[in-house]
Amino acid sequence: MRPLKILVSNDDGVFAAGIRTLANAANARGHQVTVVCPDQERSATGHGLTLQTPIRAERADELFDDGIQAWACSGTPSDCVKLALFSLLEEWPDLVLSGINHGPNLGTDVLYSGTVSAAMEGTIEGLPALAVSSADFQWRQFEPAARIAIDVAEQMLEAGWPPAMLLNLNVPPRPAESIGPLRWCRTAVRRYTDQFDRRVDPRGRIYYWLAGEVVNDLDAEVAGPGDWPTDVAHVNQGGVALTPLQPELFWMGDTASLPALG
Amino acid sequence: MRPLKILVSNDDGVFAAGIRTLANAANARGHQVTVVCPDQERSATGHGLTLQTPIRAERADELFDDGIQAWACSGTPSDCVKLALFSLLEEWPDLVLSGINHGPNLGTDVLYSGTVSAAMEGTIEGLPALAVSSADFQWRQFEPAARIAIDVAEQMLEAGWPPAMLLNLNVPPRPAESIGPLRWCRTAVRRYTDQFDRRVDPRGRIYYWLAGEVVNDLDAEVAGPGDWPTDVAHVNQGGVALTPLQPELFWMGDTASLPALG
């Protein structure tokens, strides 16, 4: 494939192994890679923007392979991609890649995901964008996920990337040779139980930790074609889940059923 | 209408006039109101969650009328509603209200909105939820917006609130007598230009402020029924826009058009 200009971001920050593996893999294939990502972990920041404080961006080329330009930025993942597109990059990229996230971004959890939000900024600006996650928080072998992510992006660019579509890729925590098939998937519904730990600090005051055990609600009604597996189910079986998303929250229900107003 | 248990939150924080007007108005109608909201402004936090630090919640009843229980919380709007539902409230509410936001939450901007995200937490947990915004940052007469929000919520509860639907209400900055009609609306596409101010600090280092002028792209393709106005267009004409949203980002395009994978 012709060399692409690729913007790479994430939400785990510039020191995460996932983003280095992804950026270096794209660079090794001959693409022109620029990294603009948070200077520290910014997981679960959703589409947060920094409005009340200024943003800093420092060069961090030394953390990546030769040929990659990199900035570590004090803002959120969404800030980083906006700053890259509107202030740091000399040319508009051909593709935005976000990740590799250390942990899954599956089902309804994508609303909270900084990784998905970074890619979504690209989609909002009319660019092809893909978010990639390694579906286990402890797994540290990112090379297979990087290869699959770049393969999928290249294939979709050649096939013609549909407008306003973001791709959300989740790779199971397995060695390359035992990773299952890549499939189009729907977003599952995920619920959490026991969401907060209530504790007492050394000075006797109460505080709370957001915690929670995930419960996959596999019987819930989910959007998308009925013959597609859900992303949760497919990744749990060892497959690679590719889920199409969009930057649009408009209700998909039957608008004719809504009551008259007044 | 029978008295409802209503959870009220926002993203402008506990000292904002908007949330006090909304909570006090619901209380004055005889509903049982509990406020759980951020202890400071948390605008544009999207669906951010606080994972890396604990959350505090302090009682703030004295900021509201008699009969209202209130907590000011150190987390994001999403944290506040989660904490309310899973730790602070003794009973599940009948309704979640978020706002009144000081400024609009229109079109594609809802992705970034803490006000909408707080309501969306209610939707995700299966509760009727409504976000209400006063569509001008400077406007300070919140009584009409509070009245309309509670009217709409009561009407929708009596008509039967569709599952998994969040209502996003935007009220124009006008005195009550010149507010136009309430209509169902679609989400418009909003774009921004000149997104960052690049400045030099007193020590000679560069920093950036997120800025940007909004450009309403009224010719863009938007989701929803073609005979509904967009929320931006309707509010600009002085009307009240009611937009149905959902906690689901699955792509609404033609999935049959996607290429085979492999």
Short mmCIF file of C-alpha atoms in Angstrom, two decimals, chain A residues 41 43-58 71 78-79 82-84 86-88 108 110-112 116 120-121 124-126 152 155-156 159-160 162-166 182-187 190-196 198 201 203 205-210 221-225 228 242-253 255-262, chain B residues 41 43-58 71 78-79 82-84 86-88 108 110-112 116 120-121 124-126 152 155-156 159-160 162-166 182-187 190-196 198 201 203 205-210 221-225 228 242-253 255-262:
data_model
loop_
_atom_site.label_atom_id
_atom_site.label_comp_id
_atom_site.label_asym_id
_atom_site.label_seq_id
_atom_site.Cartn_x
_atom_site.Cartn_y
_atom_site.Cartn_z
CA GLU A 41 -2.85 7.99 31.82
CA SER A 43 -8.41 6.34 30.87
CA ALA A 44 -12.19 6.64 31.07
CA THR A 45 -12.14 10.33 30.24
CA GLY A 46 -14.83 9.85 27.61
CA HIS A 47 -15.05 12.78 25.22
CA GLY A 48 -13.80 15.18 27.88
CA LEU A 49 -12.25 18.46 26.72
CA THR A 50 -10.02 20.86 28.66
CA LEU A 51 -11.74 24.24 28.73
CA GLN A 52 -10.66 25.76 32.06
CA THR A 53 -6.88 25.37 31.81
CA PRO A 54 -4.38 25.75 28.98
CA ILE A 55 -2.83 22.74 27.29
CA ARG A 56 0.91 22.02 26.96
CA ALA A 57 2.52 19.86 24.30
CA GLU A 58 6.12 18.66 24.63
CA TRP A 71 4.17 15.08 21.26
CA SER A 78 -9.95 14.39 22.55
CA ASP A 79 -7.79 17.47 23.24
CA LYS A 82 -7.94 18.28 18.15
CA LEU A 83 -4.58 19.93 18.93
CA ALA A 84 -2.82 17.66 16.44
CA PHE A 86 -5.62 22.12 14.21
CA SER A 87 -2.21 23.18 15.56
CA LEU A 88 0.61 20.62 15.47
CA THR A 108 -21.76 0.00 25.86
CA VAL A 110 -17.29 2.62 24.54
CA LEU A 111 -19.17 5.71 25.78
CA TYR A 112 -16.55 6.10 28.55
CA VAL A 116 -12.55 5.45 21.29
CA MET A 120 -13.95 9.68 17.25
CA GLU A 121 -12.38 13.14 16.98
CA ILE A 124 -15.96 14.00 13.49
CA GLU A 125 -13.42 15.80 11.31
CA GLY A 126 -14.18 13.52 8.38
CA VAL A 152 -7.73 -3.75 8.89
CA GLN A 155 -8.00 -3.03 3.88
CA MET A 156 -10.82 -0.61 4.72
CA ALA A 159 -12.27 -0.91 0.00
CA GLY A 160 -13.47 2.67 0.62
CA PRO A 162 -17.69 4.75 4.71
CA PRO A 163 -18.16 8.39 5.80
CA ALA A 164 -18.79 9.06 9.50
CA MET A 165 -17.82 5.54 10.51
CA LEU A 166 -15.35 4.75 13.27
CA LEU A 182 -11.76 -11.36 12.60
CA ARG A 183 -15.52 -10.67 12.41
CA TRP A 184 -17.92 -7.74 12.18
CA CYS A 185 -19.62 -7.44 15.56
CA ARG A 186 -22.44 -5.61 17.32
CA THR A 187 -22.03 -3.73 20.61
CA ARG A 190 -22.42 -4.43 29.75
CA ARG A 191 -23.63 -3.78 33.27
CA TYR A 192 -21.70 -3.42 36.50
CA THR A 193 -22.53 -4.55 40.03
CA ASP A 194 -21.21 -3.34 43.40
CA GLN A 195 -20.04 -0.15 41.76
CA PHE A 196 -18.45 1.63 44.75
CA ARG A 198 -17.05 2.88 50.62
CA ASP A 201 -9.63 7.56 55.47
CA ARG A 203 -8.70 11.00 59.48
CA ARG A 205 -13.71 10.74 56.73
CA ILE A 206 -15.66 8.69 54.20
CA TYR A 207 -14.52 8.30 50.62
CA TYR A 208 -15.55 6.16 47.66
CA TRP A 209 -13.67 4.21 45.00
CA LEU A 210 -15.38 3.46 41.72
CA GLU A 221 -31.43 -6.24 22.84
CA VAL A 222 -28.51 -4.74 20.98
CA ALA A 223 -28.27 -2.65 17.83
CA GLY A 224 -26.93 -4.09 14.59
CA PRO A 225 -27.63 -7.05 12.29
CA TRP A 228 -23.50 -10.58 13.78
CA LEU A 242 -14.53 -5.19 14.63
CA THR A 243 -17.47 -2.93 15.52
CA PRO A 244 -18.61 0.05 13.43
CA LEU A 245 -19.50 3.11 15.50
CA GLN A 246 -20.57 6.68 14.74
CA PRO A 247 -20.37 10.09 16.47
CA GLU A 248 -24.14 10.34 16.80
CA LEU A 249 -26.39 9.61 19.77
CA PHE A 250 -29.77 10.25 18.11
CA TRP A 251 -32.41 7.77 19.28
CA MET A 252 -32.94 4.84 16.92
CA GLY A 253 -36.42 4.02 18.21
CA THR A 255 -40.15 8.28 16.34
CA ALA A 256 -43.76 7.90 15.09
CA SER A 257 -44.60 6.42 18.51
CA LEU A 258 -43.62 9.57 20.42
CA PRO A 259 -46.47 11.66 21.85
CA ALA A 260 -47.49 15.01 20.41
CA LEU A 261 -45.99 17.89 22.39
CA GLY A 262 -47.78 20.81 23.96
CA GLU B 41 -17.64 23.22 37.36
CA SER B 43 -18.24 21.24 31.87
CA ALA B 44 -17.24 19.29 28.75
CA THR B 45 -16.16 16.27 30.75
CA GLY B 46 -18.17 14.00 28.48
CA HIS B 47 -18.75 10.58 30.01
CA GLY B 48 -15.56 10.80 32.04
CA LEU B 49 -15.25 8.61 35.12
CA THR B 50 -12.84 8.95 38.04
CA LEU B 51 -10.82 5.74 38.26
CA GLN B 52 -7.44 6.85 39.60
CA THR B 53 -8.51 8.82 42.67
CA PRO B 54 -11.19 8.33 45.32
CA ILE B 55 -14.38 10.40 45.30
CA ARG B 56 -15.67 12.54 48.17
CA ALA B 57 -19.29 13.52 48.74
CA GLU B 58 -20.23 16.30 51.19
CA TRP B 71 -24.51 16.23 48.07
CA SER B 78 -21.21 10.56 35.48
CA ASP B 79 -19.52 9.74 38.81
CA LYS B 82 -23.46 6.51 39.62
CA LEU B 83 -22.59 7.35 43.24
CA ALA B 84 -26.13 8.56 43.88
CA PHE B 86 -25.40 2.90 43.98
CA SER B 87 -24.34 4.46 47.30
CA LEU B 88 -26.15 7.62 48.42
CA THR B 108 -23.19 16.80 17.77
CA VAL B 110 -23.87 16.41 23.05
CA LEU B 111 -20.96 13.93 22.88
CA TYR B 112 -18.88 16.31 25.02
CA VAL B 116 -26.14 15.04 28.88
CA MET B 120 -27.32 9.29 30.23
CA GLU B 121 -26.15 7.45 33.36
CA ILE B 124 -28.08 3.34 31.09
CA GLU B 125 -29.52 2.18 34.41
CA GLY B 126 -33.02 1.97 32.91
CA VAL B 152 -42.08 17.69 29.67
CA GLN B 155 -45.98 14.53 30.34
CA MET B 156 -43.58 11.85 29.05
CA ALA B 159 -47.51 8.98 28.16
CA GLY B 160 -45.03 6.15 28.87
CA PRO B 162 -39.79 4.69 25.88
CA PRO B 163 -36.99 2.43 27.18
CA ALA B 164 -33.38 3.48 26.59
CA MET B 165 -34.40 7.00 25.55
CA LEU B 166 -32.85 10.15 26.98
CA LEU B 182 -41.84 23.07 21.99
CA ARG B 183 -40.99 20.68 19.16
CA TRP B 184 -39.37 17.29 18.59
CA CYS B 185 -36.01 17.95 16.92
CA ARG B 186 -33.11 16.18 15.25
CA THR B 187 -29.45 16.67 16.19
CA ARG B 190 -21.89 21.60 14.54
CA ARG B 191 -18.33 22.33 13.46
CA TYR B 192 -15.71 24.63 14.94
CA THR B 193 -13.09 26.82 13.30
CA ASP B 194 -9.86 28.28 14.71
CA GLN B 195 -9.93 25.75 17.48
CA PHE B 196 -6.81 26.76 19.44
CA ARG B 198 -1.40 29.49 20.67
CA ASP B 201 3.70 32.16 28.84
CA ARG B 203 8.63 32.15 30.95
CA ARG B 205 7.04 28.54 26.81
CA ILE B 206 4.21 27.81 24.38
CA TYR B 207 0.74 26.84 25.55
CA TYR B 208 -2.65 26.38 23.90
CA TRP B 209 -6.19 27.34 24.81
CA LEU B 210 -9.08 25.42 23.32
CA GLU B 221 -27.07 15.07 6.65
CA VAL B 222 -28.47 14.46 10.10
CA ALA B 223 -30.19 11.48 11.69
CA GLY B 224 -33.92 11.52 12.43
CA PRO B 225 -37.20 12.20 10.61
CA TRP B 228 -38.36 17.45 12.18
CA LEU B 242 -36.64 18.34 22.53
CA THR B 243 -34.26 15.75 21.04
CA PRO B 244 -34.40 12.01 21.80
CA LEU B 245 -30.99 10.43 22.36
CA GLN B 246 -29.72 6.98 23.31
CA PRO B 247 -26.64 5.52 25.04
CA GLU B 248 -25.54 3.68 21.90
CA LEU B 249 -22.95 4.63 19.29
CA PHE B 250 -23.48 1.71 16.90
CA TRP B 251 -23.18 2.79 13.25
CA MET B 252 -26.53 3.42 11.57
CA GLY B 253 -25.19 2.99 8.02
CA THR B 255 -24.06 -2.83 7.20
CA ALA B 256 -24.66 -4.92 4.06
CA SER B 257 -22.31 -2.54 2.22
CA LEU B 258 -19.33 -3.36 4.43
CA PRO B 259 -16.57 -5.50 2.91
CA ALA B 260 -16.00 -9.12 3.88
CA LEU B 261 -13.18 -9.44 6.41
CA GLY B 262 -10.08 -11.61 6.18
#
